[in-house]
Amino acid sequence: MVASVRNDRTGNLPAESNAFIGRRSELAEISALLGTARLVTLTGPGGVGKSRLALRAAHTVRAAFPGGVWLVELSDLKNPDLLTNALAEATRLTEQTLRPLLEAVYEHLDDGPLLLVLDTCDHVLDECARVVQELLAHVPELRVLATSRQPLGVAGEHLLSVTPLPLGERDDAVALFAARAAAAVPSFALTDANRANVAAVCARLDGIPLALELAAVRLRGFALDRLLAGLDSRFDLLVSPARPRLARHQTLRTAIGWSHELCTPLERLLWARLSVFAGGWDVEAAEFVCHGGPLDAEEILALLASLTEKSIVTREGDGVAGRYRMLDTVRTFGAEWLEGLGEQDTVRGRHRDYFRWIARQGQAEWLGPGQRMWAERLSVEHANLQVALEECLTAPEPETALELAGTLWYFWFACGFAEEGRGHLERALRRAHHGGPEHTLATWAHRLVTVVPDDLDAAESVSAAYVWLAEERQLPVPALPLTGASLAVRGESARSALLYGSSTQGPGGGGGAEFFQLLTMALQAYLLAGQGAFERCAAVAERLRADCAKRGELWMRAWGDFFVALAGIGLGRPEDALVSAREALAAKWRVHDRLGAAAVADLLVAVEASSGEPERAARLLGAGTRLWHAAGLPQLGDTGTTVFRREYARHLRKALGEEVFAEAVREGRELSPEAAVLLALDGVLDEPDL
């Protein structure tokens, strides 16, 4: 039994960082609307609390959505064309197929009542409207809760205008200010003596939540009466008379301007330069990108601490792994200030160059003991990499885009971003002239990430051959999962793509060449397995494992483990196959290769069946469905679509009986991807490293 594994498919909502104050009527209205409307959009000016309200509402209604509640944060998205990628990533779909990504998203989300929260749609409004309209048309049980400064304009959209908090000495604005002030200054308490002044502060800031929270932090350095007096002087530092603003926007800028005026000149300069980051940054990145002129790199750590103290930035994590972020509205203020300083191009160029350097470092160390660290680091820096690529793609020299997109071949290919990488590479190749090392690298990388299973005919024929072989030799299992192995290479056409050009080396030597050599061994093992030459397949796979072990490499070694396990099944050694298959699965999951994890999970079905564990094998067959969904290939999770799954379903149904088989498959299918992996590893939910 697997009592230690439960269904965790509840979505990706982050924990609420502080207590939610007020908005009871809005929360009730959102809950009611989501019961009848398929699209609800919260509208209102920046800082009014749309995002926070949407998050609280999502937590409130999550029990009504067994398919999960998924938050897609769009504030860092610069290119509308990548909205579908952001949607896939947030909902834990790793797409590795040549079909349109949005089609894969339809299938991924079509799994029971589900709520999608699209936060901050304003700057990609047209693309949001298009994607939402398509999703609602193709996913019948989907509900969407969006936040935007203006409506999406989609048919059937229900709007809820989010207004500032009610004012008055007993109202929500005062309660919010008091709660945040007490958090900033533990000695603060709302009393009858100070209530009128607190209400006056809230009135001066029009009850706008972001303005109230920024002002509350100022109590660390000012008495309440001085804070109130300071708000009488309206700051709107970046507004020209030719660009009048709405009163609420003016008030919000006043609150941010207040924080800005209380910063030292160096803190203001750092604030402006930090605005080029998307999705956060660490100290090293800030030092590289933001130093210069009066701002020394050695000063930046202390200045970050000061900006954190003033609530301009927030810090996540401890020690050297800590990261910093800014609210989108605060970052926008800094970006306008940076433009006013005339430093926009210079600092963006440094940001681009830093992440080009990061990509090159990752490539140099990918085939080594730091592979898992690089997979995680680049996943964390995904938004910054997108910004750097956009900067390269708009630069006069197209070679920079070729170089960065090509250098990231390992991230696109091994970490589940093949579809996105393909798009960046195609854009870069269209802009560039033929010839040169950058063009060669980008072309090779493009062919590499195009090796995905849009055509499974070759794999099907190999799987069919295994069915015949198993029946001919009267093996205890009826088929071997070569469909999964084919995900690394698509038969002869894939081999031609990988063996690009007359050279047998990857482009430019170095990491690409080494990776190419390892990939060639994996291809040999695949072809030998397809011929039933299990002893030779095992020998090549062992050599692949040994070469990877010398480097401390995980991702390609896992394919070596996969083929060793597959050969073990063919040679009648299921106990040895089990160890290798579990090692392969753990490694694939650690470097975020969901496609590889799904393929290995299918192999484990064969291993468990060969080991005399038919009920566990049936449960894993169902769990594989969840992993194929996570990999963006849900059609391979259907027991009737591939020879391998069809034959194993038949074999296990016969061994267990229809009722037990169906229940075991259902249990596996309802697991989250994480729980499915833990089941396959025979682990528990608090398994380290997963």
XYZ file of C-alpha atoms in Angstrom:
690
model
C 0.000 0.000 0.000
C 1.051 3.629 -0.416
C -0.559 5.356 2.533
C 2.425 7.694 2.831
C 1.595 9.310 -0.522
C -1.396 11.597 -0.900
C -2.840 13.760 -3.668
C -1.203 17.190 -3.458
C -2.634 18.560 -6.679
C -3.998 21.717 -5.067
C -2.210 24.285 -7.210
C 0.646 26.664 -6.558
C -0.819 29.395 -4.367
C 1.868 30.969 -2.152
C 1.246 31.325 1.554
C -0.129 34.696 2.588
C 2.691 36.719 4.100
C 0.536 38.691 6.516
C -3.004 38.947 7.792
C -5.636 40.054 5.307
C -7.608 43.065 6.506
C -11.150 43.958 5.444
C -12.776 43.474 2.015
C -15.423 41.098 3.375
C -18.099 42.187 0.904
C -15.689 41.962 -2.060
C -14.586 38.471 -1.018
C -18.188 37.333 -0.759
C -18.998 38.820 -4.165
C -15.972 37.166 -5.814
C -16.921 33.789 -4.331
C -20.470 34.163 -5.622
C -19.331 35.286 -9.070
C -16.923 32.368 -9.449
C -19.829 30.035 -8.808
C -21.643 31.281 -11.916
C -19.200 33.229 -14.114
C -16.246 31.712 -15.939
C -14.194 34.931 -16.081
C -14.057 37.473 -13.273
C -11.744 40.469 -13.622
C -10.786 42.694 -10.703
C -10.125 46.190 -12.028
C -8.725 49.288 -10.356
C -5.647 51.516 -10.203
C -2.201 50.325 -9.198
C -1.747 49.880 -5.474
C -5.445 49.516 -4.698
C -4.972 45.897 -3.622
C -6.204 43.856 -6.610
C -3.445 41.252 -6.388
C -3.758 40.791 -2.628
C -7.536 40.517 -2.874
C -7.272 37.958 -5.677
C -4.841 35.856 -3.631
C -7.105 35.937 -0.550
C -10.144 35.082 -2.679
C -8.260 32.197 -4.301
C -7.378 30.761 -0.885
C -11.001 31.188 0.201
C -12.519 29.243 -2.713
C -9.813 26.629 -3.292
C -11.921 23.788 -1.856
C -14.362 24.263 -4.744
C -11.634 23.505 -7.302
C -10.276 19.961 -6.923
C -8.335 20.431 -10.158
C -6.210 23.044 -8.392
C -5.938 26.812 -8.000
C -3.032 28.160 -10.049
C -1.497 31.614 -9.788
C 0.172 33.048 -12.916
C 2.090 36.237 -12.059
C 2.553 38.335 -15.191
C 4.186 41.503 -13.859
C 7.663 40.310 -14.927
C 6.554 39.279 -18.411
C 8.002 41.639 -21.012
C 7.144 39.795 -24.230
C 3.443 39.034 -24.789
C 4.442 36.135 -27.055
C 5.720 34.289 -23.969
C 2.435 34.486 -22.068
C 1.528 30.893 -22.920
C 4.972 29.786 -21.725
C 4.400 31.603 -18.434
C 1.023 29.910 -18.118
C 2.520 26.476 -18.790
C 5.352 27.031 -16.323
C 3.094 28.288 -13.524
C 0.747 25.307 -13.910
C 3.728 22.905 -13.919
C 3.459 21.860 -17.519
C 6.858 21.314 -19.121
C 6.209 21.266 -22.855
C 8.499 19.303 -25.167
C 6.466 18.878 -28.335
C 6.276 20.593 -31.691
C 2.519 21.081 -31.537
C 1.252 24.527 -30.430
C 1.935 24.994 -26.738
C -1.547 26.358 -26.079
C -3.028 23.034 -27.223
C -0.920 21.251 -24.614
C -2.152 23.739 -21.996
C -5.779 22.922 -22.903
C -5.205 19.240 -22.199
C -3.120 19.914 -19.098
C -5.848 22.045 -17.504
C -8.760 19.872 -18.583
C -8.788 17.797 -15.427
C -11.786 18.750 -13.316
C -12.920 22.092 -11.857
C -9.917 24.413 -11.826
C -9.257 28.101 -11.092
C -6.615 30.118 -12.906
C -5.563 33.423 -11.316
C -3.946 35.756 -13.883
C -2.323 38.575 -11.934
C -1.361 41.918 -13.523
C -2.652 41.564 -17.084
C -2.452 45.281 -17.981
C 0.776 45.333 -19.985
C -0.057 42.206 -22.018
C -3.778 42.854 -22.219
C -4.430 41.863 -25.850
C -2.559 38.566 -25.548
C -4.249 37.833 -22.206
C -7.643 38.392 -23.789
C -6.799 36.067 -26.692
C -5.413 33.291 -24.497
C -8.243 33.498 -21.960
C -10.838 33.337 -24.723
C -9.147 30.229 -26.158
C -8.835 28.581 -22.740
C -12.473 29.142 -21.851
C -13.529 27.708 -25.200
C -11.467 24.533 -24.836
C -11.476 23.817 -21.073
C -15.127 23.483 -19.958
C -14.532 23.330 -16.181
C -12.079 26.237 -16.042
C -12.711 29.468 -14.136
C -10.423 32.506 -14.499
C -9.873 35.261 -11.946
C -7.862 38.121 -13.451
C -6.471 41.407 -12.138
C -5.984 44.355 -14.460
C -6.242 48.120 -14.552
C -8.769 47.709 -17.366
C -11.126 44.945 -18.549
C -9.868 42.139 -20.776
C -12.831 42.622 -23.098
C -13.638 38.918 -23.413
C -17.235 37.806 -23.939
C -18.864 36.768 -20.677
C -16.388 38.741 -18.536
C -17.745 39.873 -15.161
C -16.075 42.969 -13.707
C -15.558 43.867 -10.084
C -14.121 47.316 -9.457
C -11.715 47.298 -6.511
C -11.871 50.642 -4.760
C -9.742 52.047 -1.912
C -10.505 50.884 1.599
C -13.304 52.645 3.491
C -12.171 55.623 5.570
C -13.178 56.521 9.083
C -11.812 55.876 12.545
C -13.399 52.420 12.707
C -13.019 51.380 9.090
C -10.754 49.005 7.139
C -8.158 51.619 6.141
C -7.396 52.401 9.776
C -7.319 48.701 10.665
C -4.840 47.984 7.849
C -2.545 50.886 8.738
C -2.587 49.900 12.410
C -1.784 46.248 11.644
C 1.122 47.130 9.368
C 2.405 49.779 11.747
C 2.421 47.276 14.625
C 4.365 44.856 12.429
C 6.931 47.549 11.618
C 7.093 49.006 15.135
C 6.068 46.415 17.753
C 5.467 49.140 20.354
C 2.792 50.760 18.196
C -0.823 50.272 19.220
C -4.019 51.887 18.005
C -5.562 53.833 20.870
C -8.296 56.376 21.385
C -5.568 58.995 21.688
C -3.985 58.348 18.280
C -6.965 57.035 16.318
C -7.868 60.444 14.859
C -4.325 60.988 13.559
C -4.252 57.492 12.052
C -7.572 58.197 10.336
C -6.157 61.475 9.029
C -3.127 59.674 7.553
C -5.457 57.181 5.868
C -7.579 60.010 4.493
C -4.525 61.823 3.116
C -3.613 58.582 1.273
C -7.182 57.975 0.076
C -7.313 54.528 1.683
C -5.039 53.020 -0.995
C -3.553 49.859 0.579
C -0.058 50.099 -0.936
C 0.205 53.744 0.106
C -0.926 52.859 3.630
C 1.596 50.036 3.928
C 4.473 52.216 2.724
C 3.474 54.982 5.110
C 3.146 52.587 8.060
C 6.797 51.586 7.715
C 7.795 55.248 8.076
C 6.820 55.046 11.750
C 10.177 53.367 12.331
C 11.777 56.782 11.955
C 8.975 59.290 12.547
C 6.364 59.988 15.165
C 2.788 59.719 13.917
C 2.169 63.473 13.990
C 5.336 64.146 11.973
C 4.318 61.506 9.448
C 0.959 63.217 9.055
C 2.611 66.619 8.624
C 4.963 65.221 5.984
C 2.060 63.933 3.925
C 0.758 67.485 3.624
C 3.593 68.096 1.157
C 2.609 66.183 -1.960
C 5.521 64.542 -3.786
C 5.056 63.714 -7.440
C 8.629 63.848 -8.547
C 8.412 62.385 -12.040
C 5.163 63.865 -13.357
C 5.293 66.536 -16.046
C 2.457 69.077 -16.424
C 1.777 67.597 -19.862
C 0.945 64.210 -18.313
C -1.765 64.737 -15.685
C -2.670 61.698 -13.620
C -5.788 60.462 -11.905
C -6.065 61.486 -8.277
C -5.572 57.915 -7.056
C -2.451 57.492 -9.156
C -1.209 60.840 -7.877
C -1.760 59.749 -4.282
C 0.036 56.445 -4.815
C 2.977 58.268 -6.356
C 2.924 60.576 -3.377
C 3.355 57.615 -1.041
C 6.147 56.130 -3.138
C 7.676 59.574 -3.551
C 7.636 59.945 0.222
C 9.663 56.754 0.520
C 11.946 57.987 -2.251
C 12.583 61.333 -0.550
C 13.511 59.570 2.685
C 16.217 57.556 0.899
C 19.795 58.749 0.645
C 21.074 59.707 -2.837
C 22.922 56.386 -3.159
C 19.832 54.434 -2.072
C 17.770 56.242 -4.719
C 20.380 55.481 -7.359
C 20.441 51.786 -6.422
C 16.623 51.678 -6.405
C 16.579 53.046 -9.959
C 19.204 50.625 -11.228
C 17.583 47.605 -9.561
C 14.451 48.245 -11.631
C 16.040 46.421 -14.608
C 15.713 43.050 -12.832
C 12.702 40.792 -13.328
C 11.742 38.072 -10.874
C 14.290 39.181 -8.274
C 18.058 39.184 -7.918
C 20.858 38.161 -5.574
C 23.724 40.227 -4.178
C 26.211 39.163 -6.842
C 23.886 40.229 -9.647
C 23.164 43.567 -7.968
C 26.860 44.266 -7.489
C 27.664 43.556 -11.133
C 24.695 45.336 -12.709
C 24.276 48.308 -10.388
C 27.798 49.477 -9.565
C 29.393 52.449 -11.257
C 29.919 56.158 -10.803
C 29.346 57.154 -7.199
C 28.051 53.672 -6.324
C 30.825 51.206 -5.444
C 30.108 47.464 -5.607
C 31.295 47.115 -1.989
C 28.498 49.443 -0.820
C 25.625 47.591 -2.443
C 25.055 44.934 0.233
C 24.667 47.570 2.949
C 22.410 49.670 0.723
C 20.228 46.625 -0.001
C 19.863 46.089 3.734
C 18.799 49.712 4.117
C 16.272 49.503 1.270
C 14.905 46.324 2.842
C 14.539 48.104 6.161
C 12.578 50.835 4.367
C 10.339 48.267 2.616
C 11.467 49.347 -0.846
C 12.709 45.812 -1.490
C 11.868 42.552 0.232
C 14.306 39.743 1.023
C 13.585 36.036 0.610
C 15.826 33.302 2.018
C 18.915 33.477 4.176
C 22.657 33.764 3.663
C 24.248 33.876 0.247
C 21.178 32.181 -1.266
C 18.968 35.118 -0.310
C 17.125 36.956 -3.067
C 15.542 40.377 -3.247
C 12.415 41.631 -4.992
C 10.460 44.842 -5.544
C 6.735 45.315 -5.906
C 5.820 46.028 -9.499
C 4.600 49.564 -8.740
C 7.758 50.379 -6.798
C 9.895 48.969 -9.604
C 8.013 51.048 -12.191
C 8.758 54.185 -10.168
C 12.442 53.221 -10.153
C 12.415 52.534 -13.901
C 11.035 56.006 -14.625
C 13.674 57.501 -12.371
C 16.367 55.503 -14.201
C 15.120 56.855 -17.518
C 15.185 60.356 -16.092
C 18.810 59.840 -15.104
C 19.654 58.812 -18.668
C 21.123 55.482 -17.493
C 18.525 53.109 -18.898
C 20.583 51.766 -21.820
C 23.772 51.446 -19.787
C 22.219 49.495 -16.900
C 20.144 47.284 -19.183
C 23.328 46.499 -21.091
C 25.053 45.447 -17.859
C 22.059 43.273 -16.983
C 22.263 41.603 -20.393
C 26.005 41.057 -20.085
C 25.711 39.609 -16.584
C 23.208 36.984 -17.665
C 25.233 36.189 -20.786
C 28.089 35.482 -18.388
C 25.816 33.356 -16.182
C 24.732 31.347 -19.249
C 28.364 30.758 -20.257
C 29.303 29.702 -16.722
C 26.393 27.277 -16.649
C 27.411 25.805 -19.987
C 31.027 25.340 -18.857
C 29.965 23.585 -15.638
C 26.861 21.758 -16.886
C 28.598 18.411 -17.387
C 29.894 18.301 -13.845
C 28.965 18.132 -10.165
C 27.310 21.551 -10.324
C 24.662 20.431 -12.814
C 21.785 20.336 -10.365
C 22.760 23.712 -8.924
C 22.784 25.220 -12.417
C 19.406 23.696 -13.281
C 17.906 25.264 -10.172
C 19.726 28.575 -10.549
C 18.684 29.122 -14.142
C 15.101 28.156 -13.292
C 15.118 30.837 -10.587
C 16.621 33.348 -13.038
C 14.192 32.436 -15.819
C 12.537 35.882 -15.905
C 15.901 37.657 -15.967
C 17.096 35.409 -18.806
C 13.988 36.335 -20.781
C 14.698 40.045 -20.236
C 18.327 39.583 -21.296
C 17.246 37.713 -24.434
C 14.756 40.436 -25.332
C 17.507 43.016 -24.901
C 19.751 40.979 -27.217
C 16.998 40.508 -29.788
C 16.448 44.271 -30.027
C 20.163 45.137 -30.099
C 21.784 46.290 -33.358
C 24.197 43.330 -33.264
C 22.194 40.122 -33.853
C 25.173 37.967 -32.839
C 24.508 38.630 -29.137
C 21.071 37.015 -29.404
C 22.511 34.050 -31.280
C 25.203 33.616 -28.680
C 22.944 33.825 -25.612
C 20.118 31.688 -27.003
C 22.630 29.120 -28.298
C 24.677 29.060 -25.107
C 21.529 28.131 -23.175
C 21.088 24.882 -25.164
C 21.490 22.841 -21.995
C 18.755 24.801 -20.201
C 16.312 24.520 -23.098
C 17.042 20.837 -23.785
C 17.513 19.303 -20.336
C 15.371 21.437 -18.009
C 12.043 21.357 -19.807
C 12.054 24.622 -21.778
C 12.513 23.241 -25.291
C 9.496 25.024 -26.767
C 10.510 28.403 -25.370
C 14.132 27.929 -26.408
C 13.025 26.996 -29.897
C 11.127 30.279 -30.169
C 14.074 32.396 -29.006
C 16.471 30.568 -31.322
C 14.205 30.955 -34.339
C 13.835 34.698 -33.729
C 17.602 35.075 -33.353
C 18.335 33.035 -36.483
C 15.870 35.077 -38.554
C 17.676 38.307 -37.641
C 21.228 37.100 -38.180
C 23.452 36.559 -41.178
C 24.720 33.062 -41.935
C 28.223 32.154 -40.885
C 30.309 32.610 -37.775
C 30.574 30.612 -34.541
C 27.471 32.191 -32.994
C 25.326 31.125 -35.950
C 26.739 27.590 -35.830
C 26.048 27.330 -32.099
C 22.471 28.624 -32.433
C 21.733 26.318 -35.384
C 23.038 23.288 -33.488
C 21.043 24.277 -30.384
C 17.901 24.716 -32.473
C 18.242 21.247 -33.962
C 18.915 19.823 -30.534
C 15.775 21.280 -28.917
C 13.721 20.230 -31.945
C 14.392 16.570 -31.101
C 11.002 16.025 -29.498
C 8.288 13.478 -30.262
C 5.918 15.121 -32.715
C 6.003 11.820 -34.636
C 5.980 8.623 -32.594
C 5.677 6.186 -35.498
C 9.226 4.902 -35.117
C 8.793 4.383 -31.393
C 5.509 2.591 -31.978
C 7.125 0.172 -34.391
C 9.874 -0.624 -31.897
C 7.330 -1.102 -29.113
C 5.318 -3.410 -31.351
C 8.478 -5.446 -31.975
C 8.896 -5.816 -28.215
C 5.345 -7.067 -27.851
C 6.074 -9.726 -30.467
C 9.416 -10.579 -28.833
C 7.882 -10.914 -25.388
C 5.109 -13.187 -26.606
C 7.513 -15.269 -28.716
C 9.842 -15.856 -25.761
C 6.963 -16.159 -23.254
C 8.416 -13.456 -21.043
C 6.492 -12.556 -17.860
C 5.852 -9.013 -19.148
C 4.361 -8.347 -22.568
C 6.206 -5.200 -23.681
C 9.100 -2.885 -22.971
C 8.679 0.905 -22.846
C 10.706 2.041 -25.843
C 8.130 4.763 -26.439
C 9.618 6.486 -23.409
C 13.166 6.051 -24.635
C 12.214 7.511 -27.990
C 11.572 10.847 -26.324
C 15.309 11.472 -26.345
C 15.615 10.739 -30.054
C 13.047 10.352 -32.845
C 14.513 7.497 -34.832
C 16.498 8.173 -37.991
C 15.271 11.761 -38.419
C 16.394 12.598 -34.913
C 19.758 10.992 -35.464
C 20.221 13.102 -38.580
C 19.360 16.221 -36.606
C 21.810 15.361 -33.865
C 24.582 14.381 -36.240
C 24.361 17.835 -37.768
C 27.027 18.675 -40.300
C 30.060 16.675 -41.331
C 31.712 16.958 -37.942
C 31.175 14.411 -35.200
C 31.659 17.117 -32.605
C 29.280 19.582 -31.055
C 29.808 23.224 -32.068
C 32.897 24.949 -30.808
C 34.178 22.094 -28.653
C 33.927 22.463 -24.864
C 30.668 21.566 -23.113
C 28.716 21.180 -26.369
C 31.238 18.689 -27.760
C 31.314 16.633 -24.550
C 27.536 16.599 -24.375
C 27.376 15.494 -27.998
C 29.669 12.534 -27.266
C 27.504 11.440 -24.340
C 24.336 11.864 -26.369
C 25.816 9.697 -29.114
C 26.335 6.875 -26.600
C 22.735 7.220 -25.426
C 21.599 6.979 -29.039
C 23.670 3.818 -29.518
C 22.119 2.248 -26.428
C 18.657 3.135 -27.726
C 19.259 1.571 -31.121
C 20.771 -1.587 -29.584
C 17.780 -1.951 -27.267
C 15.526 -1.593 -30.277
C 17.337 -4.554 -31.858
C 16.989 -6.679 -28.713
C 20.786 -6.671 -28.216
C 20.474 -6.284 -24.452
C 24.038 -7.296 -23.505
C 25.516 -4.740 -25.917
C 22.953 -2.135 -24.861
C 23.961 -2.628 -21.216
C 27.664 -2.356 -22.082
C 27.196 0.959 -23.912
C 24.939 2.276 -21.144
C 27.500 1.301 -18.492
C 30.166 3.172 -20.428
C 27.865 6.173 -20.611
C 27.292 6.005 -16.844
C 31.024 5.749 -16.183
C 31.844 8.753 -18.377
C 29.122 10.796 -16.674
C 30.262 9.694 -13.218
C 33.779 10.995 -13.953
C 32.267 14.414 -14.557
C 29.711 14.272 -11.751
C 26.998 14.690 -14.412
C 23.360 13.785 -13.558
C 21.081 14.372 -16.541
C 22.765 12.213 -19.175
C 23.835 9.630 -16.595
C 20.145 9.160 -15.845
C 19.657 8.041 -19.440
C 22.498 5.594 -18.880
C 20.650 4.297 -15.817
C 17.482 4.102 -17.911
C 19.084 1.886 -20.563
C 20.869 -0.279 -17.972
C 17.481 -0.883 -16.346
C 15.810 -1.544 -19.684
C 18.501 -4.060 -20.594
C 18.081 -5.640 -17.161
C 14.411 -6.283 -17.919
C 15.310 -7.867 -21.246
C 17.966 -10.052 -19.567
C 15.594 -11.171 -16.798
C 17.254 -9.239 -13.951
C 14.389 -7.088 -12.555
C 16.052 -6.548 -9.135
C 19.056 -4.829 -10.719
C 16.755 -2.956 -13.097
C 14.770 -1.543 -10.159
C 17.833 0.098 -8.590
C 18.961 1.689 -11.863
C 15.479 2.871 -12.825
C 14.942 4.587 -9.473
C 18.329 6.285 -9.733
C 17.350 7.537 -13.183
C 14.016 8.893 -11.963
C 15.513 10.697 -8.965
C 18.141 12.367 -11.166
C 15.654 13.420 -13.842
C 13.362 14.980 -11.263
C 16.202 16.834 -9.541
C 17.187 18.655 -12.737
C 13.536 19.409 -13.618
C 13.400 17.043 -16.622
C 9.746 16.046 -16.402
C 9.691 14.390 -19.788
C 12.565 12.121 -18.787
C 10.871 11.428 -15.452
C 7.694 10.303 -17.223
C 9.683 7.973 -19.491
C 11.466 6.409 -16.512
C 8.180 6.008 -14.640
C 6.870 3.944 -17.546
C 9.978 1.790 -17.340
C 9.298 1.244 -13.638
C 5.898 -0.208 -14.534
C 7.760 -2.954 -16.401
C 10.203 -3.408 -13.519
C 7.484 -3.747 -10.881
C 5.479 -6.121 -13.046
C 8.589 -8.241 -13.619
C 9.221 -8.262 -9.870
C 5.826 -9.761 -9.103
C 4.176 -6.510 -7.923
C 1.211 -6.154 -10.307
C -0.889 -3.885 -8.060
C 2.007 -1.494 -7.533
C 2.730 -1.625 -11.281
C -0.897 -0.693 -12.016
C -0.698 2.218 -9.591
C 2.479 3.384 -11.318
C 0.722 3.059 -14.666
C -1.825 5.586 -13.389
C 0.879 7.772 -11.843
C 2.585 7.864 -15.232
C -0.512 9.588 -16.599
C 0.093 12.467 -14.209
C 3.768 12.686 -15.167
C 2.988 12.697 -18.897
C 0.568 15.557 -18.238
C 3.320 17.390 -16.355
C 5.662 16.804 -19.295
C 3.167 18.307 -21.734
C 2.378 15.029 -23.497
C -0.860 13.833 -21.912
C -1.637 11.612 -24.906
C 1.179 9.315 -23.784
C -0.517 8.914 -20.416
C -3.553 7.246 -21.964
C -3.380 3.482 -21.580
C -4.817 3.046 -25.071
C -2.564 5.319 -27.126
C 0.765 3.475 -27.159
C 1.612 -0.182 -27.588
C 3.489 -0.218 -24.319
C 0.685 1.166 -22.183
C -2.008 -0.789 -23.982
C -0.195 -4.088 -23.512
C 0.699 -3.443 -19.882
C -2.884 -2.468 -19.130
C -4.022 -5.768 -20.671
C -1.418 -7.784 -18.767
C -2.088 -6.128 -15.401
C -5.860 -6.234 -15.830
C -5.605 -9.968 -16.375
C -3.338 -10.427 -13.330
C -5.413 -8.289 -10.933
C -8.953 -8.452 -12.204
C -10.817 -5.479 -13.651
C -11.966 -3.951 -10.346
C -8.597 -4.016 -8.530
C -6.754 -2.873 -11.651
C -9.087 0.080 -12.254
C -8.878 1.214 -8.621
C -5.073 1.030 -8.575
C -4.796 3.016 -11.824
C -7.260 5.608 -10.494
C -5.233 6.028 -7.292
C -2.080 6.608 -9.290
C -3.745 8.982 -11.739
C -5.026 11.242 -8.954
C -1.562 11.846 -7.506
C 0.258 15.125 -8.035
C 3.461 14.895 -10.125
C 5.523 15.153 -6.932
C 3.565 12.384 -5.220
C 3.754 10.241 -8.373
C 7.557 10.488 -8.294
C 7.650 9.616 -4.605
C 5.448 6.591 -5.247
C 7.782 5.409 -7.990
C 10.762 5.874 -5.673
C 8.926 4.080 -2.860
C 9.455 7.248 -0.809
C 7.408 9.500 1.466
C 6.267 13.073 1.011
C 9.062 14.648 3.043
C 11.711 12.842 0.973
C 14.784 15.117 0.851
C 15.939 16.504 -2.517
C 12.527 16.213 -4.179
